[in-house]
Coordinates of C-alpha atoms and ligand atoms in Angstrom, one line a residue:
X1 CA -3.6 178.2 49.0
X2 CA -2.1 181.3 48.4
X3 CA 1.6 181.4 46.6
X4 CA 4.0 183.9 46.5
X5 CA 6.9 183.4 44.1
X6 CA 5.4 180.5 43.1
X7 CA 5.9 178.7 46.3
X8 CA 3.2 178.3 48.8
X9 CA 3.8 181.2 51.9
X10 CA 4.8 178.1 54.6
X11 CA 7.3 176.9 52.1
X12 CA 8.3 180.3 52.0
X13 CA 8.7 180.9 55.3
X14 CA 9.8 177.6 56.0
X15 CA 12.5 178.5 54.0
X16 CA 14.1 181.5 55.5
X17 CA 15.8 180.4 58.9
X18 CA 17.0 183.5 60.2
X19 CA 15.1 187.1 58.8
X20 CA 18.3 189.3 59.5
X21 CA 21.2 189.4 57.6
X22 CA 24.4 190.8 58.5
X23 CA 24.3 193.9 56.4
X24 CA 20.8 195.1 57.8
X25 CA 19.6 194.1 54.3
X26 CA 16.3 192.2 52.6
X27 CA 17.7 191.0 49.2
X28 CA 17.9 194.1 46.8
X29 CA 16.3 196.1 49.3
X30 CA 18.9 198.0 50.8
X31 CA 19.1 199.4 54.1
X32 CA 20.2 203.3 54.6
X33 CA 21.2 205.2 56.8
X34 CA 20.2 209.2 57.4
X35 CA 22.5 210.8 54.8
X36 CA 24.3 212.5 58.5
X37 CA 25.1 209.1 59.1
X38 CA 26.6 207.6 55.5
X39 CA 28.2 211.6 54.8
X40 CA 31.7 212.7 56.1
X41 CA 32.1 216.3 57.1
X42 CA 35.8 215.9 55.3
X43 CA 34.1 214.3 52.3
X44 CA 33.4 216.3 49.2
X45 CA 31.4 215.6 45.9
X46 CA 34.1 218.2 43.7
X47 CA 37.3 219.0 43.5
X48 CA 37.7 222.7 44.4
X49 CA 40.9 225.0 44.7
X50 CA 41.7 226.2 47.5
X51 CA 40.3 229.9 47.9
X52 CA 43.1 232.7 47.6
X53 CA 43.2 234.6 50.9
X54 CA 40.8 236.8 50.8
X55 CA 39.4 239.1 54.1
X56 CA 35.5 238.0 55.1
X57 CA 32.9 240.6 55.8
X58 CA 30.7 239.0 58.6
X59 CA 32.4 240.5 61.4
X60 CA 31.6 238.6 64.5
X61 CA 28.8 236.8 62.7
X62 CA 32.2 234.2 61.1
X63 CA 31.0 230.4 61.5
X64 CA 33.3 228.9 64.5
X65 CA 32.6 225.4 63.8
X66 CA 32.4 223.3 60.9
X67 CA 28.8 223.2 59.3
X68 CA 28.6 220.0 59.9
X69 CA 27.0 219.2 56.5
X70 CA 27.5 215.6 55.1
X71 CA 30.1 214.9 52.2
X72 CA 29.0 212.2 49.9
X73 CA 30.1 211.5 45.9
X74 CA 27.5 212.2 43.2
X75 CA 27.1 208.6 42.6
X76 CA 27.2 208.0 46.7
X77 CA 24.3 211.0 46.9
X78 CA 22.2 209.6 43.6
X79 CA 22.6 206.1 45.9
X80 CA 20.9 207.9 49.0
X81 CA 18.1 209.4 47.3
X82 CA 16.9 206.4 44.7
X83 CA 17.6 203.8 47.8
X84 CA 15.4 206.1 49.9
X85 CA 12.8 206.7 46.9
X86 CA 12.4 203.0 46.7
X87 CA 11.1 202.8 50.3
X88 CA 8.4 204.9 48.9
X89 CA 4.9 203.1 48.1
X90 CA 3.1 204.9 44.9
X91 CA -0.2 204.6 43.1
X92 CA 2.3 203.6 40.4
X93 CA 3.6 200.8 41.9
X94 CA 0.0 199.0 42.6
X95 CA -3.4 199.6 44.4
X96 CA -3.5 202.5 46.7
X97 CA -6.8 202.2 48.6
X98 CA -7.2 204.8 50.6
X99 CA -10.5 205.9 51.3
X100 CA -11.5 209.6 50.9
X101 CA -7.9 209.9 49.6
X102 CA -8.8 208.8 45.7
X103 CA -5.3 207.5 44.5
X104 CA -6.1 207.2 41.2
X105 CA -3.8 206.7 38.2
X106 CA -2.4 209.6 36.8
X107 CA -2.5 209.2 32.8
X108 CA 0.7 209.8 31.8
X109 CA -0.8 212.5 28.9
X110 CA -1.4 214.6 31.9
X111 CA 2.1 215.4 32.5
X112 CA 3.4 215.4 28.9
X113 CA 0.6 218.0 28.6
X114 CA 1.5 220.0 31.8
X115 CA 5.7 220.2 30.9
X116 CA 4.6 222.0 27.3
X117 CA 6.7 225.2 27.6
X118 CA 3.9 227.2 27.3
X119 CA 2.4 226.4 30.7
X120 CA 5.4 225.3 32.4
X121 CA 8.0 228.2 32.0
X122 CA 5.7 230.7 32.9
X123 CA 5.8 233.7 35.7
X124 CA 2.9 234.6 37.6
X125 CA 4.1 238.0 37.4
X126 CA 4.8 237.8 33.4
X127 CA 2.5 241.0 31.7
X128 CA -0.8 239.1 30.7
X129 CA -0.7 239.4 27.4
X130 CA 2.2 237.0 27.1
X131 CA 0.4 234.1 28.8
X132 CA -3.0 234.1 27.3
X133 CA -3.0 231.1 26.7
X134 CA -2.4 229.8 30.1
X135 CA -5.3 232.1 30.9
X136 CA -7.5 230.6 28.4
X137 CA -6.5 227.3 29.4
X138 CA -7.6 228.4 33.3
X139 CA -11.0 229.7 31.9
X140 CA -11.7 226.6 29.5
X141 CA -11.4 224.7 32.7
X142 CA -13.1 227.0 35.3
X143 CA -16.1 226.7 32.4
X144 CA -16.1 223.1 32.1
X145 CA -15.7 223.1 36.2
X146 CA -18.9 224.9 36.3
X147 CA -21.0 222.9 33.7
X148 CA -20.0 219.8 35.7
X149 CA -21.2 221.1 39.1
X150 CA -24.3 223.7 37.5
X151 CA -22.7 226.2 39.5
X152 CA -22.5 230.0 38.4
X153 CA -19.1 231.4 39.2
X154 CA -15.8 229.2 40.1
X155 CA -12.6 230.9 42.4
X156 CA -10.0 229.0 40.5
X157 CA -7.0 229.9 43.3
X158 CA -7.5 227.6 46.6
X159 CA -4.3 225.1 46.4
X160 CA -6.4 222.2 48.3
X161 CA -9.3 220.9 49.5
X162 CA -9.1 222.0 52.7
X163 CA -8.0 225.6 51.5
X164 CA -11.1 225.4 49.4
X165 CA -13.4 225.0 52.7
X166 CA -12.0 227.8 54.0
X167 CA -12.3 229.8 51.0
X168 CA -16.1 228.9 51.4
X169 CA -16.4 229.8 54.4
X170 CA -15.0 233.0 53.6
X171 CA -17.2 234.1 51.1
X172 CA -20.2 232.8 53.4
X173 CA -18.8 235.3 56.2
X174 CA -18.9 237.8 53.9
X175 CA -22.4 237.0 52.3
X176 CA -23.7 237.3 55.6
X177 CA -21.9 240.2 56.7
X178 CA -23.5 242.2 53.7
X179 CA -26.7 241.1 55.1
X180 CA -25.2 242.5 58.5
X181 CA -25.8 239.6 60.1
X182 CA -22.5 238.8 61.4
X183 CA -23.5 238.9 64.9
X184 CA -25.8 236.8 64.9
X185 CA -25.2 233.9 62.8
X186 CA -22.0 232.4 64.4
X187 CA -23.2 228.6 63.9
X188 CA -21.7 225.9 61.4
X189 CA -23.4 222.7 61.2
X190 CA -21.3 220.1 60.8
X191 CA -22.3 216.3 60.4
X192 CA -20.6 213.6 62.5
X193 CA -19.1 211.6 59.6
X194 CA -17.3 215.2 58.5
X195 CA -13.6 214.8 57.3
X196 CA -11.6 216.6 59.9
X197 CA -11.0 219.5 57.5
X198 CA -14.1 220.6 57.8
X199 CA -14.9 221.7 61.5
X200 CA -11.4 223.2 61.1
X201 CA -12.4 225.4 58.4
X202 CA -15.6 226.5 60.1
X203 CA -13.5 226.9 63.3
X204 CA -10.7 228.7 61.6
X205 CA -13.1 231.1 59.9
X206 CA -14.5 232.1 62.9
X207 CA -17.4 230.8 63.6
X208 CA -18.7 227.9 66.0
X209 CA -19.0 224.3 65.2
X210 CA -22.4 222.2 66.2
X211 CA -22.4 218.8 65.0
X212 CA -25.3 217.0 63.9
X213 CA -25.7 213.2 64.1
X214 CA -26.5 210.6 61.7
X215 CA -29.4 208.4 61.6
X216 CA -28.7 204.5 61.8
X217 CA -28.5 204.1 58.0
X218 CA -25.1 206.8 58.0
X219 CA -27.1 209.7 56.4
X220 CA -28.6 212.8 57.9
X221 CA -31.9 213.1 59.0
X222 CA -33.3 216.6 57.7
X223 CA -35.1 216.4 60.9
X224 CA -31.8 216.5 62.8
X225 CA -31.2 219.5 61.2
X226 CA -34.3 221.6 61.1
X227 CA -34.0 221.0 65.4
X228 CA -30.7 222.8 65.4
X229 CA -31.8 225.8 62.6
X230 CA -32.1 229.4 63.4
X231 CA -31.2 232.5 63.3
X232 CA -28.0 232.2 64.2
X233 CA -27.0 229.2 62.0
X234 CA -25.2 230.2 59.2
X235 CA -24.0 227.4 57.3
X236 CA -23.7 223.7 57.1
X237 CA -21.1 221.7 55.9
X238 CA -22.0 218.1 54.2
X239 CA -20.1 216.2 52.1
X240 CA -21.8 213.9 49.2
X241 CA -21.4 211.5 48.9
X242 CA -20.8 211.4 52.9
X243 CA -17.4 209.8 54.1
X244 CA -19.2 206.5 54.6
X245 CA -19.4 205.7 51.0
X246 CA -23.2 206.7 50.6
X247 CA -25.2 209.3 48.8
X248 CA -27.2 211.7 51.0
X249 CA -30.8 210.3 49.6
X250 CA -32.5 213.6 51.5
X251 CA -29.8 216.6 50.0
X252 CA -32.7 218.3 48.2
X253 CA -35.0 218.1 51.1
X254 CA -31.6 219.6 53.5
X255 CA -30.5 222.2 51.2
X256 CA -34.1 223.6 51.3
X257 CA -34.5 224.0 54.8
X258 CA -31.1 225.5 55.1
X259 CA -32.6 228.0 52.7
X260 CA -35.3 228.6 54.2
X261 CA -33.4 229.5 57.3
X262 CA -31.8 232.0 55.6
X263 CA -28.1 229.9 56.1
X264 CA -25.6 228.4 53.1
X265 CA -24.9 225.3 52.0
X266 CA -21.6 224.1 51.5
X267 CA -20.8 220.9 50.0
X268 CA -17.2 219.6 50.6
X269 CA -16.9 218.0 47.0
X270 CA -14.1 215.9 47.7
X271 CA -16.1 212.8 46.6
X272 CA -17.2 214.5 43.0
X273 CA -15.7 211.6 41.1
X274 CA -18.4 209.7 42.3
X275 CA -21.2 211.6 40.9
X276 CA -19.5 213.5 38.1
X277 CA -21.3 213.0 35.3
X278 CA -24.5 211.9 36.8
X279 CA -25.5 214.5 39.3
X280 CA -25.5 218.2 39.4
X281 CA -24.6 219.6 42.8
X282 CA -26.0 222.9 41.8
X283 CA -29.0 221.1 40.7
X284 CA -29.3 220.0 44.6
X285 CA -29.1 223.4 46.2
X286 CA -25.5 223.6 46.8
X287 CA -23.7 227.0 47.5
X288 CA -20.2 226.6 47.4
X289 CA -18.5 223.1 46.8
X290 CA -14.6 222.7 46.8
X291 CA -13.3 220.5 44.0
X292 CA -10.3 218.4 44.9
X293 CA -8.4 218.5 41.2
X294 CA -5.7 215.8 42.7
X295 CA -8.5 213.5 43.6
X296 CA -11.3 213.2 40.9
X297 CA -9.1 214.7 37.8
X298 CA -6.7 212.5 38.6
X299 CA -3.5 215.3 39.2
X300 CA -1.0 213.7 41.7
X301 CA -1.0 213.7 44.8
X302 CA 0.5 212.9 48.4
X303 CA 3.5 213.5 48.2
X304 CA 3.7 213.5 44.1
X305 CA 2.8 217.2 43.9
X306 CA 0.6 220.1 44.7
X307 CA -3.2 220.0 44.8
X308 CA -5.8 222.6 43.6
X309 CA -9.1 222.8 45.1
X310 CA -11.1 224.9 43.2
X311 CA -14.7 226.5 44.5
X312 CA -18.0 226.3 42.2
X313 CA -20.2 228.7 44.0
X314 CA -24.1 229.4 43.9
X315 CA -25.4 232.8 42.3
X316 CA -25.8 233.6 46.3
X317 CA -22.5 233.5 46.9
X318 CA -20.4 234.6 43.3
X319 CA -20.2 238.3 44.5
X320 CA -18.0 237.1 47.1
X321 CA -15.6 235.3 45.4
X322 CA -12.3 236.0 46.4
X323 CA -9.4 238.2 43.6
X324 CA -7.9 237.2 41.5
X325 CA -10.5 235.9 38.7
X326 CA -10.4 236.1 34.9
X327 CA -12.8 238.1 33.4
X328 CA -12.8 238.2 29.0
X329 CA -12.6 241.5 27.7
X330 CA -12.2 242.9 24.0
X331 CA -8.2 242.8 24.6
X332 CA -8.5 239.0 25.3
X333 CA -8.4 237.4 29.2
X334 CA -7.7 240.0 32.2
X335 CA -6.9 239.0 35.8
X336 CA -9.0 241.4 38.0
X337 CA -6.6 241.5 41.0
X338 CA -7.8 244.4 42.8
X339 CA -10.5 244.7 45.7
X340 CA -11.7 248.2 44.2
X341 CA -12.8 246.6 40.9
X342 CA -14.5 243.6 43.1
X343 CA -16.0 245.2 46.0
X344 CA -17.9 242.3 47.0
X345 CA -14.6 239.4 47.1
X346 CA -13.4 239.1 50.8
X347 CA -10.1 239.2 49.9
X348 CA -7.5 237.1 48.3
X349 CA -6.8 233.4 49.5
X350 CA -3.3 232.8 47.9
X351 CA -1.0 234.8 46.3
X352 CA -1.3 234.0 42.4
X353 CA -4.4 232.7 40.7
X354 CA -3.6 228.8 41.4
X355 CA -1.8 225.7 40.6
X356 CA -0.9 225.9 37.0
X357 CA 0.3 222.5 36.2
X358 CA -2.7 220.8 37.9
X359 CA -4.6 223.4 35.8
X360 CA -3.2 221.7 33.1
X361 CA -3.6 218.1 34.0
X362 CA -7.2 218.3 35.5
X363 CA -8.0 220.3 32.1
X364 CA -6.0 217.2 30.3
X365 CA -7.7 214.5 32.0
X366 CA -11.3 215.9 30.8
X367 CA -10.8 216.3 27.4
X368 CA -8.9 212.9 26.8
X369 CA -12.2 211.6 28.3
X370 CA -15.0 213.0 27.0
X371 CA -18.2 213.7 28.6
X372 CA -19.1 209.9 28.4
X373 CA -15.8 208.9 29.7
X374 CA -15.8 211.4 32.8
X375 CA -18.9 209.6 33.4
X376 CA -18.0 206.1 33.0
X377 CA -15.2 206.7 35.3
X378 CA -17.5 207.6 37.8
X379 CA -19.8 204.6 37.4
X380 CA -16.3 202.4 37.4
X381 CA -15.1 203.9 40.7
X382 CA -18.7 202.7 42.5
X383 CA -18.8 199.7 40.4
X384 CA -15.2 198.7 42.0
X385 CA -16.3 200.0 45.2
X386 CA -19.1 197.5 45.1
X387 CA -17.2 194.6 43.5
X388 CA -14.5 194.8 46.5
X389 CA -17.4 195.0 48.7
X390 CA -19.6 192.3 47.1
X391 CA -16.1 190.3 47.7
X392 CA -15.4 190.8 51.6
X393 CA -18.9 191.3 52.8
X394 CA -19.0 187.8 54.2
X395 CA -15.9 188.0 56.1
X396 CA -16.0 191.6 57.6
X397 CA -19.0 193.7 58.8
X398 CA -20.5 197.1 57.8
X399 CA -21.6 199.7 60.1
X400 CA -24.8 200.9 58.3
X401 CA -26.2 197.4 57.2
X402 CA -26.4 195.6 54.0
X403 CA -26.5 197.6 50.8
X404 CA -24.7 199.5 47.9
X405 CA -22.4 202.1 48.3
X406 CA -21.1 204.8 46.4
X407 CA -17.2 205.6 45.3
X408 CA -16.0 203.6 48.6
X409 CA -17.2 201.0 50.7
X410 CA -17.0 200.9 54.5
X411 CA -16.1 198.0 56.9
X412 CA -16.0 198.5 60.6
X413 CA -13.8 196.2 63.6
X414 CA -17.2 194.4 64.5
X415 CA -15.7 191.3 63.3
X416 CA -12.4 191.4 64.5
X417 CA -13.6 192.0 67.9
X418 CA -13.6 188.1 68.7
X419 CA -10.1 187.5 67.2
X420 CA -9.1 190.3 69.8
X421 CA -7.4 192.5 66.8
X422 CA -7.5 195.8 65.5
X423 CA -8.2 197.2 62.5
X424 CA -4.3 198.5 62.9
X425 CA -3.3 195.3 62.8
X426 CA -5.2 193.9 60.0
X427 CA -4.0 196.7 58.0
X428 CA -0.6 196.5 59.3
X429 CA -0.8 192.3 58.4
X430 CA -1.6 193.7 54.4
X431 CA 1.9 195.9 53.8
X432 CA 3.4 191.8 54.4
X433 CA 1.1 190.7 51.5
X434 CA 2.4 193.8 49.6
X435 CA -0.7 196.0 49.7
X436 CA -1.1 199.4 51.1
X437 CA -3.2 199.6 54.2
X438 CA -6.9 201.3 53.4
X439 CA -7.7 204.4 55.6
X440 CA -8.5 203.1 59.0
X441 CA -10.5 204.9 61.8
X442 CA -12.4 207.0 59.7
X443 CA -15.1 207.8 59.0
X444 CA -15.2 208.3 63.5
X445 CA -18.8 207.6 63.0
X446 CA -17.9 203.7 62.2
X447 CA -15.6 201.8 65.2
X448 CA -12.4 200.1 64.0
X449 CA -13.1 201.9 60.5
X450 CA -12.0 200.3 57.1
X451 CA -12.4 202.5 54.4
X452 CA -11.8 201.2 50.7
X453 CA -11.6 203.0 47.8
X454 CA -10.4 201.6 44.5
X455 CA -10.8 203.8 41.9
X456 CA -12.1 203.6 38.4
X457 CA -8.2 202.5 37.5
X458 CA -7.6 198.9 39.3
X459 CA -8.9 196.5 36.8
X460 CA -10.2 193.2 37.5
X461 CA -7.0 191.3 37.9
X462 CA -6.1 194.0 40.3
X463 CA -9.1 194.0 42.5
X464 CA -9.2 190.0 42.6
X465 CA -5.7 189.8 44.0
X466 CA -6.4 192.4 46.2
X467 CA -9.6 190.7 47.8
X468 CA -8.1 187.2 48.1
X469 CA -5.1 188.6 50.0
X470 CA -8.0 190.4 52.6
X471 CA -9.8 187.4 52.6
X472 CA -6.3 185.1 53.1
X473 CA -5.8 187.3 56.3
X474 CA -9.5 188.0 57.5
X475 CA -9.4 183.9 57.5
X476 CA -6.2 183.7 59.3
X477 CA -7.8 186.1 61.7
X478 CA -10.7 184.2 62.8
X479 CA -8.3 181.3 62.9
X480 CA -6.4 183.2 65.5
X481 CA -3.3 183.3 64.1
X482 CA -2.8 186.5 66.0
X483 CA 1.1 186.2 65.6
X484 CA 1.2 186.9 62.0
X485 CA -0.9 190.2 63.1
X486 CA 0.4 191.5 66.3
X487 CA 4.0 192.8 65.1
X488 CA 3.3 193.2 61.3
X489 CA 4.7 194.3 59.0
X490 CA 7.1 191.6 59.6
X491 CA 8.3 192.2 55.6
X492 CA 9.0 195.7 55.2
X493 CA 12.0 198.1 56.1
X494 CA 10.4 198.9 59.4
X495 CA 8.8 196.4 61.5
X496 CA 5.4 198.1 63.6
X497 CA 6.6 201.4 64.7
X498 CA 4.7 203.4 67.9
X499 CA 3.0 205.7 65.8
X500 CA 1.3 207.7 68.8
X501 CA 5.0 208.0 70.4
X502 CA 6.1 209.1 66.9
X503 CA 3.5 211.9 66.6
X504 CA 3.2 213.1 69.8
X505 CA 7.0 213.3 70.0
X506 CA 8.6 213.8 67.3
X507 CA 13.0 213.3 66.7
X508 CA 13.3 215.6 63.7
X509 CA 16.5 216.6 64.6
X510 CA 19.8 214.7 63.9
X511 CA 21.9 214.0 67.2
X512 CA 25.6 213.7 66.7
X513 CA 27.2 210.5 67.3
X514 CA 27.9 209.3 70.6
X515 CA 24.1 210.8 71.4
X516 CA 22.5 208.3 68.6
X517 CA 21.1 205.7 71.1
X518 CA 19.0 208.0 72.6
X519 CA 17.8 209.3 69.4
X520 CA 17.5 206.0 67.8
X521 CA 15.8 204.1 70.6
X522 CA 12.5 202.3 68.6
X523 CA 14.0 203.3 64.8
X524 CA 15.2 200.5 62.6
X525 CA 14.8 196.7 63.1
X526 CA 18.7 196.2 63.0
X527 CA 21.5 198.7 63.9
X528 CA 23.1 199.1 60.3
X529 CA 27.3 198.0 60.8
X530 CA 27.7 201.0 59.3
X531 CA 26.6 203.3 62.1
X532 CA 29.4 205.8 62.5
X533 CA 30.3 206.0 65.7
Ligands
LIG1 C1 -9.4 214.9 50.9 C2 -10.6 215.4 51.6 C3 -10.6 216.7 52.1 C4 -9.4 217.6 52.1 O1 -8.8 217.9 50.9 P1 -7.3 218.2 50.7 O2 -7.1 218.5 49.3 O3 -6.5 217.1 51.3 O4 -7.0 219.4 51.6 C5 -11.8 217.2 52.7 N1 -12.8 216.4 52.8 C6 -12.9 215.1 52.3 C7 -14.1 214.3 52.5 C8 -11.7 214.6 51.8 O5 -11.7 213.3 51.3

């Protein structure tokens, strides 16, 4: 039996004969409104003086109306913001198992490190010589980026992993433009299993998608590929380990052919934290590979700040690296930020030479650990992965068949199908039990898609709670207690909201009162009394 609070959950819910209260509230949690609805336009937060007449310049371009803005008190405002902030789930506040998304824990060194004045008060357009250390910190880590991955060269600016695609993607347009091949190799392979990012970048750089699909076991057939090769394939895009949580056994064998073909390779390397430490993606033929800093060096991410994507890159492909890149000369470190002194870089992908706090964390997070510890976080990531897995694999089903996976493991809606749920509704049923949903419907290759990552950071406790709460609900599924699934989250702020409706049309604009029904028609579970009407 499961308790919560120490009671058992039907005590608990035995105990609490009507959910709504009169203020909108759920114990401590309070209820808010948009701060257009809490604010008065006559309110203010300071006591100003009047202004002594005085004769505007803006002609006709004089506001008629009142702004409109919201009047609160500062302790009023600090109210808004922390009440809203607490309906906020972080990797702080417990297990964030998103697959592909790798919430890890974000060592609080990192940011003690990355608020030093040094790095943090810094201009991008300050003369170099007052930041060389910043630039030395940038190159320490660009070096260390490249003994990781075996590559040659690194462009340190992309600001994500998806920016980091399309900087590949750029430099492999330009690689085969020197070649003056442009015109003929338009193709990007692109396997099914592909995060969305990464027909996107191929599309956005201009050249055409083909996808290629996976054998039964979720990896690629080299023979799938070699049929679509030729002349006028220029790339192919494959992540490793794939987005089903397994390592592509036949990279090697891939790589080559796409070699042979005279086409790149680009890796999406947003799974490195699996494999850091143990493989070598240059060692596997690899071209270009983004690295997701906010994912395996632990900067933060989702909401909790910028990301940095940085691209290793082949010796075939380090003349095209985009400006600006450090180069050590007598002097000490030198941006080289013009084309004429880099004739080969396609351009410039971003405007300064990157994200200089996650820089600073990523670089952080290495050295605290070590090059055993970099790799032991890599072998604890697949070891939870595998533990969670070893833990449900009874209860739910797996798309590609019984064995190990890598960072992440993969559960598809097979077995809900009988209980006549979704995988939305199971993870909807797991924000009641206080866990944050896992990524669901994707991978596309799997149906219903359940994709688990832990992390190296849960520990045991963590992933044991964790696994009997799935197992608590897959239980109550195939008891077909379909109630306790169909309108969950029954426990947090918002009850199931139409997420399609929500997407497809969003209200992002504040109505005025009077025109609030319309506006609010499917938003909160109870009309707050304070509605101002
Ligand atoms: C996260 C991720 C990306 C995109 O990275 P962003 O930093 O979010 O742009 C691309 N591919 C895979 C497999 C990912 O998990």
């Amino acid at each position: 039996m499961l308790m919560r609070h120490g009671r058992s959950l039907e005590a608990a819910e035995a105990a609490v004969p009507e959910t709504r209260t009169f203020t909108g509230n759920r114990g401590l949690e309070i209820e808010e409104g948009l701060i257009f609805e809490i604010g008065r336009p006559e309110n203010t937060g300071v006591d100003l003086d009047e202004p002594a007449p005085f004769e505007h310049r803006l002609g006709s371009l004089e506001r008629q109306e009142p702004s409109g803005l919201p009047g609160l008190s500062e302790p009023e405002t600090m109210r808004h913001y922390v009440r809203l902030s607490r309906m906020n789930y972080a990797i702080d506040a417990g297990i964030y198992p998103l697959g592909s998304c790798t919430m890890k824990h974000n060592p609080r060194l990192n940011e003690a490190m990355a608020r030093l004045s040094g790095f943090a008060d810094i201009h991008p357009l300050q003369p170099q010589a007052s930041v060389q250390g910043a630039l030395e910190l940038i190159a320490e880590l660009a070096r260390w980026l490249m003994v990781l991955t075996g590559m040659d060269a690194v462009a340190m600016s992309p600001r994500a992993g998806a920016h980091g695609e399309a900087c590949g993607m750029m430099a492999i347009k330009a690689a085969i433009a020197a070649k003056g091949e442009e015109r003929t190799r338009k193709i990007v392979l692109v396997p099914e299993s592909a995060h969305g990012t990464n027909p996107a970048s191929a599309a956005g750089a201009g050249f055409e998608v083909r996808p290629v699909p996976a054998r039964a076991d979720g990896t690629l057939d080299p023979a799938a590929v070699q049929e679509r090769l030729g002349p006028d394939v220029a790339a192919i895009m494959l992540t490793n380990p794939n987005t089903c949580g397994l390592f592509e056994k036949d990279i090697v064998e891939i790589a080559a052919l796409i070699h042979e073909a005279g086409a790149y390779f680009y890796c999406d390397g947003a799974n490195f934290n699996a494999i850091m430490g143990k493989t070598r993606p240059g060692d596997l033929g690899v071209d270009a590979m983004h690295i997701n800093l906010h994912k395996t060096f632990s900067t933060p991410h989702g909401g909790g700040g910028p990301g940095a994507g940085p691209v290793v890159l082949s010796p075939r492909l380090a003349a095209y690296a985009p400006v600006p890149f450090l180069c050590r000369e007598e002097g000490g470190l030198r941006l080289v930020e013009q084309q004429s002194e880099a004739p080969g870089a396609f351009g410039r992908i971003a405007a300064f030479h990157g994200q200089m706090g996650m820089f600073v964390r990523a670089y952080a997070y290495m050295l605290s650990h070590g090059a055993d510890g970099l790799r032991q976080a890599a072998e604890d990531a697949v070891l939870n992965a595998n533990y969670v897995r070893a833990g449900l694999r009874d209860l739910m089903s797996e798309p590609f068949g019984d064995r190990p996976c890598m960072h992440e493991v993969l559960f598809d809606g097979a077995w809900l199908k009988p209980t006549g749920l979704t995988a939305l509704d199971f993870a909807k049923a797991m924000i009641d039990e206080g866990f944050h949903p896992m990524t669901i419907y994707f991978p596309l290759v799997a149906h219903g898609a359940m994709l688990i990552e832990p992390t190296e950071s849960e520990s045991k406790a963590s992933l044991d709670l964790f696994i009997a709460a799935l197992r608590h609900l897959a239980f109550a599924a195939r008891r077909g207690e379909t109630e306790r699934f169909a309108g969950a989250p029954y426990q947090a702020p918002r009850e199931r909201l139409d997420e399609t409706r929500a997407a497809r049309n969003p209200i992002l604009k504040w109505t005025k009162p009077g025109h609030l029904k319309a506006a609010h028609e499917g938003r909160p579970r109870a009309a707050t009394p304070f509605t101002i009407t």
